[in-house]
Coordinates of C-alpha atoms in Angstrom, one line a residue:
X1400 CA -18.3 -16.4 -6.3
X1401 CA -20.1 -13.3 -5.1
X1402 CA -19.4 -9.9 -3.5
X1403 CA -21.2 -8.1 -0.7
X1404 CA -21.0 -4.3 -0.3
X1405 CA -21.1 -3.6 3.5
X1406 CA -20.8 -0.7 5.8
X1407 CA -17.3 -0.3 7.2
X1408 CA -16.7 -0.6 10.9
X1409 CA -14.6 2.6 10.5
X1410 CA -17.8 4.6 10.3
X1411 CA -18.4 4.0 14.0
X1412 CA -15.7 6.5 14.6
X1413 CA -18.1 8.9 16.3
X1414 CA -20.2 6.2 18.0
X1415 CA -23.4 7.4 16.3
X1416 CA -25.4 4.2 16.1
X1417 CA -27.1 3.9 12.7
X1418 CA -25.9 7.3 11.3
X1419 CA -22.6 8.0 9.6
X1420 CA -20.3 11.0 10.1
X1421 CA -16.9 11.0 8.5
X1422 CA -14.8 13.5 10.3
X1423 CA -11.5 13.6 8.5
X1424 CA -12.8 13.8 4.9
X1425 CA -15.0 16.4 3.1
X1426 CA -18.0 14.5 1.7
X1427 CA -21.3 15.8 0.3
X1428 CA -23.7 15.5 3.2
X1429 CA -26.3 13.9 0.9
X1430 CA -24.0 10.9 0.5
X1431 CA -23.6 10.2 4.2
X1432 CA -26.6 11.7 6.1
X1433 CA -28.7 9.0 7.8
X1434 CA -26.7 6.3 5.9
X1435 CA -27.7 3.0 7.5
X1436 CA -24.8 1.4 9.4
X1437 CA -26.1 -2.1 8.6
X1438 CA -26.2 -1.5 4.8
X1439 CA -25.5 -4.6 2.8
X1440 CA -26.0 -5.6 -0.8
X1441 CA -24.9 -8.4 -3.1
X1442 CA -23.1 -7.2 -6.2
X1443 CA -24.1 -9.0 -9.4
X1444 CA -22.2 -7.2 -12.2
X1445 CA -21.7 -3.5 -11.3
X1446 CA -21.0 -1.4 -8.2
X1447 CA -23.1 1.7 -8.3
X1448 CA -21.3 5.1 -8.6
X1449 CA -22.6 6.1 -5.2
X1450 CA -21.3 2.9 -3.6
X1451 CA -18.0 3.3 -5.4
X1452 CA -17.6 6.8 -4.0
X1453 CA -18.4 5.6 -0.5
X1454 CA -15.9 2.8 -0.9
X1455 CA -13.2 5.3 -1.9
X1456 CA -14.0 7.2 1.3
X1457 CA -13.9 4.0 3.4
X1458 CA -17.6 4.3 4.4
X1459 CA -18.3 1.0 2.6
X1460 CA -16.1 -1.9 1.8
X1461 CA -16.3 -5.1 -0.3
X1462 CA -16.5 -8.6 1.2
X1463 CA -15.9 -11.2 -1.5
X1464 CA -17.2 -14.7 -0.9
X1465 CA -15.6 -17.6 -2.7
X1466 CA -17.6 -20.7 -3.4
X1467 CA -14.6 -22.7 -4.6
X1468 CA -15.1 -21.8 -8.3
X1469 CA -11.9 -20.8 -10.1
X1470 CA -11.6 -17.8 -12.5
X1471 CA -9.8 -18.1 -15.8
X1472 CA -6.4 -17.4 -14.3
X1473 CA -2.8 -17.6 -15.5
X1474 CA 0.3 -17.0 -13.3
X1475 CA 3.5 -15.2 -14.0
X1476 CA 6.5 -15.6 -11.7
X1477 CA 9.4 -13.3 -12.4
X1478 CA 12.7 -14.3 -10.8
X1479 CA 16.4 -13.7 -10.8
X1480 CA 18.9 -15.8 -8.8
X1481 CA 16.1 -17.1 -6.5
X1482 CA 16.6 -19.2 -3.4
X1483 CA 15.5 -22.6 -4.7
X1484 CA 13.6 -23.3 -1.5
X1485 CA 11.6 -20.0 -1.8
X1486 CA 10.8 -20.6 -5.4
X1487 CA 9.7 -24.2 -4.7
X1488 CA 7.3 -22.9 -2.0
X1489 CA 5.9 -20.3 -4.4
X1490 CA 5.3 -22.8 -7.2
X1491 CA 3.8 -25.3 -4.7
X1492 CA 1.3 -22.6 -3.5
X1493 CA 0.2 -22.0 -7.1
X1494 CA -0.3 -25.7 -7.8
X1495 CA -2.3 -26.1 -4.6
X1496 CA -4.6 -23.4 -5.9
X1497 CA -4.8 -25.0 -9.4
X1498 CA -3.1 -28.1 -10.8
X1499 CA -3.8 -27.0 -14.4
X1500 CA -3.6 -23.2 -14.5
X1501 CA -1.0 -21.8 -17.0
X1502 CA 2.2 -21.0 -15.1
X1503 CA 5.1 -19.1 -16.6
X1504 CA 8.4 -18.6 -14.8
X1505 CA 10.4 -15.8 -16.4
X1506 CA 14.1 -16.1 -15.6
X1507 CA 15.6 -12.6 -15.8
X1508 CA 19.3 -13.7 -16.4
X1509 CA 19.8 -15.9 -13.3
X1510 CA 23.2 -17.5 -12.8
X1511 CA 21.4 -20.7 -11.5
X1512 CA 19.2 -20.9 -14.6
X1513 CA 19.4 -24.8 -14.8
X1514 CA 18.0 -25.1 -11.2
X1515 CA 15.1 -22.6 -12.0
X1516 CA 14.3 -24.6 -15.2
X1517 CA 14.3 -27.9 -13.3
X1518 CA 11.9 -26.6 -10.6
X1519 CA 9.6 -25.0 -13.1
X1520 CA 9.2 -28.2 -15.1
X1521 CA 8.7 -30.2 -11.9
X1522 CA 5.6 -28.1 -11.3
X1523 CA 4.3 -28.2 -14.8
X1524 CA 5.2 -24.7 -15.7
X1525 CA 6.6 -23.0 -18.8
X1526 CA 10.1 -21.6 -18.6
X1527 CA 11.2 -18.4 -20.4
X1528 CA 14.8 -17.2 -20.0
X1529 CA 16.0 -13.7 -20.7
X1530 CA 19.8 -14.0 -21.1
X1531 CA 20.6 -10.5 -19.9
X1532 CA 18.8 -8.9 -16.9
X1533 CA 16.2 -6.3 -18.1
X1534 CA 14.4 -5.7 -14.8
X1535 CA 11.2 -7.0 -13.2
X1536 CA 8.9 -5.0 -15.3
X1537 CA 10.3 -6.4 -18.5
X1538 CA 10.2 -9.9 -17.1
X1539 CA 6.5 -9.6 -16.1
X1540 CA 5.5 -8.2 -19.5
X1541 CA 7.3 -11.1 -21.2
X1542 CA 5.4 -13.7 -19.1
X1543 CA 2.1 -11.9 -19.6
X1544 CA 2.5 -11.9 -23.4
X1545 CA 2.4 -15.7 -23.4
X1546 CA -0.9 -16.0 -21.6
X1547 CA -4.5 -15.7 -23.0
X1548 CA -6.3 -15.9 -19.6
X1549 CA -8.8 -13.3 -18.5
X1550 CA -6.9 -12.6 -15.3
X1551 CA -3.1 -12.6 -14.8
X1552 CA -1.7 -13.1 -11.3
X1553 CA 1.9 -11.8 -10.9
X1554 CA 3.6 -13.5 -8.0
X1555 CA 7.2 -12.9 -6.8
X1556 CA 9.4 -16.0 -6.4
X1557 CA 9.5 -15.6 -2.6
X1558 CA 5.8 -15.4 -1.8
X1559 CA 3.5 -18.1 -0.2
X1560 CA -0.2 -18.2 0.0
X1561 CA -3.2 -20.4 0.7
X1562 CA -5.7 -21.2 -2.1
X1563 CA -8.7 -19.8 -0.2
X1564 CA -6.9 -16.5 0.3
X1565 CA -6.3 -16.1 -3.4
X1566 CA -9.8 -17.1 -4.3
X1567 CA -11.2 -14.2 -2.3
X1568 CA -8.9 -11.8 -4.0
X1569 CA -10.1 -13.1 -7.4
X1570 CA -13.7 -12.9 -6.3
X1571 CA -13.5 -9.1 -6.6
X1572 CA -13.4 -9.5 -10.4
X1573 CA -17.0 -10.5 -10.3
X1574 CA -17.6 -6.7 -10.5
X1575 CA -17.0 -6.0 -14.1
X1576 CA -15.4 -2.6 -13.6
X1577 CA -12.6 -4.0 -11.4
X1578 CA -9.3 -4.1 -13.3
X1579 CA -6.9 -5.1 -10.5
X1580 CA -6.8 -6.3 -6.9
X1581 CA -4.2 -7.4 -4.4
X1582 CA -3.9 -9.1 -1.0
X1583 CA -2.1 -7.9 2.1
X1584 CA 1.6 -8.9 2.0
X1585 CA 3.1 -9.8 5.4
X1586 CA 6.7 -10.6 6.4
X1587 CA 7.3 -14.2 7.0
X1588 CA 10.2 -13.4 9.3
X1589 CA 7.9 -12.8 12.3
X1590 CA 8.1 -15.4 15.0
X1591 CA 4.5 -16.4 15.4
X1592 CA 1.1 -16.2 13.7
X1593 CA 0.1 -13.5 16.2
X1594 CA 3.0 -11.3 15.2
X1595 CA 2.1 -11.7 11.5
X1596 CA -1.3 -10.2 12.2
X1597 CA 0.0 -7.1 14.0
X1598 CA 0.9 -3.8 12.4
X1599 CA 4.5 -4.3 11.4
X1600 CA 7.0 -2.0 9.7
X1601 CA 7.2 -3.9 6.5
X1602 CA 7.5 -2.0 3.1
X1603 CA 5.1 -4.3 1.3
X1604 CA 2.4 -4.3 4.0
X1605 CA -0.2 -1.7 3.0
X1606 CA -2.1 -2.0 6.3
X1607 CA -5.2 -3.7 7.7
X1608 CA -8.0 -1.6 6.2
X1609 CA -9.8 -2.4 2.9
X1610 CA -9.3 0.5 0.4
X1611 CA -9.9 1.7 -3.1
X1612 CA -6.6 2.3 -4.8
X1613 CA -5.0 4.8 -5.1
X1614 CA -6.3 6.6 -2.0
X1615 CA -4.8 8.5 0.9
X1616 CA -5.0 5.2 2.8
X1617 CA -3.4 3.0 0.2
X1618 CA -1.6 5.0 -2.5
X1619 CA -0.5 2.0 -4.6
X1620 CA -0.2 -1.8 -4.6
X1621 CA 3.1 -3.7 -4.5
X1622 CA 3.6 -6.1 -7.4
X1623 CA 4.8 -8.9 -5.0
X1624 CA 1.3 -10.3 -5.7
X1625 CA -0.9 -8.4 -8.1
X1626 CA -4.0 -9.7 -9.9
X1627 CA -4.8 -7.8 -13.1
X1628 CA -7.5 -8.1 -15.8
X1629 CA -5.6 -9.0 -19.0
X1630 CA -7.6 -6.6 -21.2
X1631 CA -6.8 -3.6 -18.9
X1632 CA -3.2 -4.7 -18.6
X1633 CA -2.8 -4.7 -22.3
X1634 CA -4.6 -1.4 -22.8
X1635 CA -2.5 0.3 -20.1
X1636 CA 0.7 -0.9 -21.9
X1637 CA 1.8 -3.1 -19.0
X1638 CA 4.8 -2.5 -16.8
X1639 CA 7.2 0.2 -17.9
X1640 CA 10.3 -1.7 -18.8
X1641 CA 12.5 1.4 -18.4
X1642 CA 11.7 1.5 -14.7
X1643 CA 13.8 -0.8 -12.5
X1644 CA 12.1 0.7 -9.4
X1645 CA 8.6 1.8 -8.8
X1646 CA 7.2 0.0 -11.8
X1647 CA 4.3 -1.3 -9.7
X1648 CA 3.3 2.3 -8.6
X1649 CA 3.4 3.5 -12.2
X1650 CA 1.2 0.6 -13.4
X1651 CA -1.4 1.0 -10.7
X1652 CA -1.8 4.7 -11.5
X1653 CA -2.3 4.0 -15.2
X1654 CA -4.7 1.1 -14.5
X1655 CA -6.8 3.4 -12.3
X1656 CA -7.7 5.4 -15.4
X1657 CA -9.4 2.2 -16.8
X1658 CA -11.3 0.9 -13.9
X1659 CA -11.5 0.3 -10.2
X1660 CA -8.6 -1.2 -8.1
X1661 CA -9.1 -2.7 -4.6
X1662 CA -6.9 -3.8 -1.8
X1663 CA -8.2 -6.7 0.3
X1664 CA -6.3 -7.0 3.6
X1665 CA -8.5 -9.9 4.8
X1666 CA -6.5 -12.1 2.3
X1667 CA -3.0 -12.4 3.6
X1668 CA 0.1 -13.6 1.6
X1669 CA 3.5 -14.1 3.1
X1670 CA 6.8 -12.7 1.7
X1671 CA 10.3 -13.9 2.8
X1672 CA 12.0 -11.1 4.7
X1673 CA 15.2 -11.4 6.7
X1674 CA 15.6 -8.8 9.5
X1675 CA 18.8 -7.0 8.8
X1676 CA 19.4 -3.2 9.3
X1677 CA 21.9 -3.0 6.3
X1678 CA 19.5 -4.9 4.1
X1679 CA 16.6 -2.7 5.3
X1680 CA 18.6 0.5 4.5
X1681 CA 19.4 -0.8 1.0
X1682 CA 15.9 -1.8 0.1
X1683 CA 14.4 1.4 1.4
X1684 CA 17.1 3.4 -0.4
X1685 CA 16.1 1.7 -3.7
X1686 CA 12.4 2.4 -3.1
X1687 CA 13.2 6.1 -2.4
X1688 CA 15.3 6.3 -5.7
X1689 CA 12.1 5.7 -7.7
X1690 CA 10.5 8.9 -6.5
X1691 CA 11.9 11.3 -9.1
X1692 CA 10.9 9.1 -12.1
X1693 CA 7.4 8.5 -10.8
X1694 CA 7.0 12.2 -10.1
X1695 CA 7.9 13.1 -13.7
X1696 CA 5.3 10.6 -15.1
X1697 CA 2.5 11.4 -12.6
X1698 CA 3.2 14.9 -11.3
X1699 CA -0.3 15.4 -10.1
X1700 CA -0.5 12.1 -8.2
X1701 CA 2.9 11.4 -6.7
X1702 CA 4.0 13.5 -3.7
X1703 CA 6.4 13.0 -0.9
X1704 CA 3.6 14.1 1.4
X1705 CA -0.2 13.7 0.7
X1706 CA -0.8 17.5 1.1
X1707 CA -1.8 20.1 -1.4
X1708 CA 0.6 23.0 -2.2
X1709 CA -1.5 25.3 0.0
X1710 CA -1.4 22.8 2.9
X1711 CA 2.4 22.5 2.6
X1712 CA 2.8 26.3 2.6
X1713 CA 0.6 26.7 5.7
X1714 CA 2.5 23.9 7.5
X1715 CA 5.9 25.3 6.7
X1716 CA 4.8 28.8 7.6
X1717 CA 3.4 27.8 11.0
X1718 CA 6.6 25.9 11.7
X1719 CA 8.6 29.1 11.2
X1720 CA 6.2 31.2 13.3
X1721 CA 5.3 29.1 16.3
X1722 CA 7.5 26.0 16.0
X1723 CA 6.9 22.5 14.8
X1724 CA 5.7 21.1 18.1
X1725 CA 3.0 23.8 18.6
X1726 CA 2.1 23.4 14.9
X1727 CA 1.2 19.7 15.6
X1728 CA -1.1 20.8 18.5
X1729 CA -2.8 23.4 16.3
X1730 CA -3.3 20.8 13.6
X1731 CA -4.8 18.4 16.2
X1732 CA -7.3 21.0 17.4
X1733 CA -8.3 22.0 13.9
X1734 CA -9.0 18.4 12.9
X1735 CA -11.0 17.8 16.1
X1736 CA -13.1 20.9 15.4
X1737 CA -13.7 19.6 11.9
X1738 CA -15.0 16.3 13.2
X1739 CA -17.3 18.1 15.7
X1740 CA -18.6 20.4 12.9
X1741 CA -19.4 17.4 10.7
X1742 CA -21.3 15.8 13.5
X1743 CA -23.3 19.0 14.2
X1744 CA -24.3 19.4 10.5
X1745 CA -25.4 15.8 10.4
X1746 CA -27.5 16.3 13.6
X1747 CA -25.4 13.8 15.5
X1748 CA -25.3 14.2 19.3
X1749 CA -21.9 13.3 20.7
X1750 CA -21.7 12.2 24.3
X1751 CA -18.5 12.1 26.3
X1752 CA -17.5 8.7 24.9
X1753 CA -18.1 9.9 21.3
X1754 CA -15.9 13.0 21.9
X1755 CA -13.1 10.8 23.3
X1756 CA -13.3 8.6 20.2
X1757 CA -13.2 11.6 17.9
X1758 CA -10.2 13.1 19.8
X1759 CA -8.3 9.8 19.5
X1760 CA -9.1 9.7 15.8
X1761 CA -7.8 13.2 15.2
X1762 CA -4.7 12.5 17.3
X1763 CA -3.9 9.3 15.4
X1764 CA -4.3 11.0 12.0
X1765 CA -2.1 14.1 12.9
X1766 CA 0.7 12.2 14.6
X1767 CA 0.7 9.5 12.0
X1768 CA 1.6 12.2 9.5
X1769 CA 4.4 13.5 11.8
X1770 CA 5.9 10.2 12.9
X1771 CA 5.5 8.3 9.6
X1772 CA 5.7 10.8 6.8
X1773 CA 7.9 13.6 8.1
X1774 CA 10.4 11.2 9.8
X1775 CA 10.5 8.7 7.0
X1776 CA 10.8 11.1 4.1
X1777 CA 12.6 14.1 5.6
X1778 CA 14.6 12.6 8.5
X1779 CA 18.0 13.5 7.1
X1780 CA 17.3 17.2 6.5
X1781 CA 15.5 17.4 9.8
X1782 CA 18.6 16.0 11.7
X1783 CA 20.8 18.5 9.9
X1784 CA 18.5 21.4 10.7
X1785 CA 18.3 20.3 14.3
X1786 CA 22.0 21.1 14.6
X1787 CA 21.2 24.8 14.1
X1788 CA 17.6 25.2 15.2
X1789 CA 16.1 24.7 18.7
X1790 CA 12.6 24.4 17.1
X1791 CA 13.8 21.6 14.8
X1792 CA 15.4 19.8 17.7
X1793 CA 12.1 19.9 19.6
X1794 CA 10.2 18.7 16.5
X1795 CA 12.8 15.9 16.0
X1796 CA 12.5 14.8 19.6
X1797 CA 8.7 14.9 19.5
X1798 CA 8.5 12.9 16.3
X1799 CA 11.1 10.3 17.4
X1800 CA 9.2 9.8 20.7
X1801 CA 5.9 9.2 18.8
X1802 CA 7.7 6.8 16.5
X1803 CA 9.2 4.9 19.4
X1804 CA 5.9 4.6 21.2
X1805 CA 4.2 3.4 18.0
X1806 CA 7.0 0.9 17.5
X1807 CA 6.8 -0.5 21.1
X1808 CA 3.0 -1.0 20.9
X1809 CA 2.6 -2.2 17.3
X1810 CA 5.6 -4.1 15.9
X1811 CA 8.0 -6.9 16.7
X1812 CA 10.6 -5.5 14.3
X1813 CA 14.0 -4.5 15.7
X1814 CA 14.0 -0.7 16.3
X1815 CA 17.4 -0.4 14.6
X1816 CA 16.0 -2.0 11.4
X1817 CA 13.1 0.4 11.4
X1818 CA 15.4 3.5 11.8
X1819 CA 17.7 2.1 9.1
X1820 CA 14.7 1.7 6.8
X1821 CA 13.6 5.3 7.4
X1822 CA 17.1 6.8 6.8
X1823 CA 17.5 4.7 3.7
X1824 CA 14.2 5.8 2.2
X1825 CA 14.9 9.5 3.0
X1826 CA 18.4 9.2 1.5
X1827 CA 16.9 7.6 -1.6
X1828 CA 14.2 10.3 -2.1
X1829 CA 16.7 13.1 -1.6
X1830 CA 19.2 11.5 -4.0
X1831 CA 16.4 10.9 -6.5
X1832 CA 15.4 14.6 -6.3
X1833 CA 19.0 15.8 -6.7
X1834 CA 19.6 13.5 -9.7
X1835 CA 16.3 14.5 -11.3
X1836 CA 17.1 18.2 -10.9
X1837 CA 20.6 17.7 -12.4
X1838 CA 19.1 15.9 -15.4
X1839 CA 16.6 18.7 -16.0
X1840 CA 19.4 21.3 -15.8
X1841 CA 21.6 19.4 -18.2
X1842 CA 18.7 18.8 -20.6

C-alpha cells in the first residue's frame, strides 16, 4: 500500500491556474504563495509538517492506493438487539475482506443473545456477552481488550462495505503518525446508487471532502466505522464508558492529541437507515443531549457554533442593530472582500469568471452557516423569538427558504424528516444545556 499527497481540487476556487489562494482561511502567505497546483508526492513513512498543515487547510489531500495487501487488523462489532439480517450482512462484509482476521462481537445485553451467538460462530467470530447493558463505549472497549492487532476496526452491526473500500481507509496507516481514519457513511435507505452519492441529510455522513479531523469541515468522526491504531487507542484510554452519547466525538478529540486523524470520503460504507420523522426526531434529540457532557470535557473545542466568542458577540450585536437578514448580507460582503484581498496579496489576477466563483464560494459559506447551523441548533428559540420580533421572523423566513432550496437541489430525503431531525437536535442541545446548568447549580 502507498499514499500520495496531492493538491486538492478545492484550491481552484479562484480559477488561478497553478497558483493557490485560499480565501476563507487565514494562512501564512509563505505556505501558499506560488504553490504548484499539480503537486504530488508519495509518502513513505512520514507526512511533513508543512504538508500536514496544508492538509488541515484543505489545500492538499491524501490519496491512498491499495495493492491488495492487508494490515494487521482486528474487528470489533458492538451490538444490542440487532436485526439478524443486518448483523449477518455486517459479518459477511468483514469475512469478504478477510477470512481469518480476528472478529469479536460484543453483545451488550441483547434479548436475542442466542441468535447473536449463532451468527457470530457461523462467521468464525468470538462472542462476548455483557449481561446488563453498559452502553456502546463500554462494549467497544471490552472487544478491543481481547485483540492484539496493530489496528482495530470498530464496525456497527448495521453497516455494510466492500473490501476494496476498507483497504483504502487502512492504507492511510502507512503514514506512521496517523492514529485513526474513517470512511464516509451513507444511508442505505436511498433508492438508487445515484442518490447515495448525493449530499443527503444523514447524521453520520460527514460530507464529500477529504479532511483532517477535527477541523471546521469535519469536527469529528462517527464510530459507525472507525479504524484506530491500537497503541494510540490504549494510550488515550479508549471510549469513555460513562458517555452513552457522544462517545465517538470525545474519543476523536483525545486521539487528536496523539497523532493525525483523517476522513476519507472516497471510501463509502452503507448504514441501515429507515426514513421516519419520529425516528429522526428521536435520534437527533439523543445526539443533541450529548452536547453538555462534551462541552464540559472539551470546553475549548466543542461549540454549538464554530465561532470565537468575539465573532458571536459581533454577530449578535449586528442582529440587534440592523436585523438578521441584513447581517447575512454584510457577512457575505466581508467574506468576498477577504477573498479578493488574499488574491491581491498573492499577485493573482481575477477575471470576471474568477470573481463569480469567489462570490459563489462566499455565498455558500455564509448561508451554510445560517441554514445549517443556526436553524439546526437554535431553531426552537428562533421560532419563539419570531412570535415577538419582526426581525426574527424575517431571519426565520430567510433561513427556512435557504434550507428548502438546498433540500430540493441536494437531497432525496423527505422534507418532514429533515425538519424533524433539526427540531430534535435543537431540543436535545437546549435540554442538555438546561440540565448541565442545573447540575452545576446543585453542585
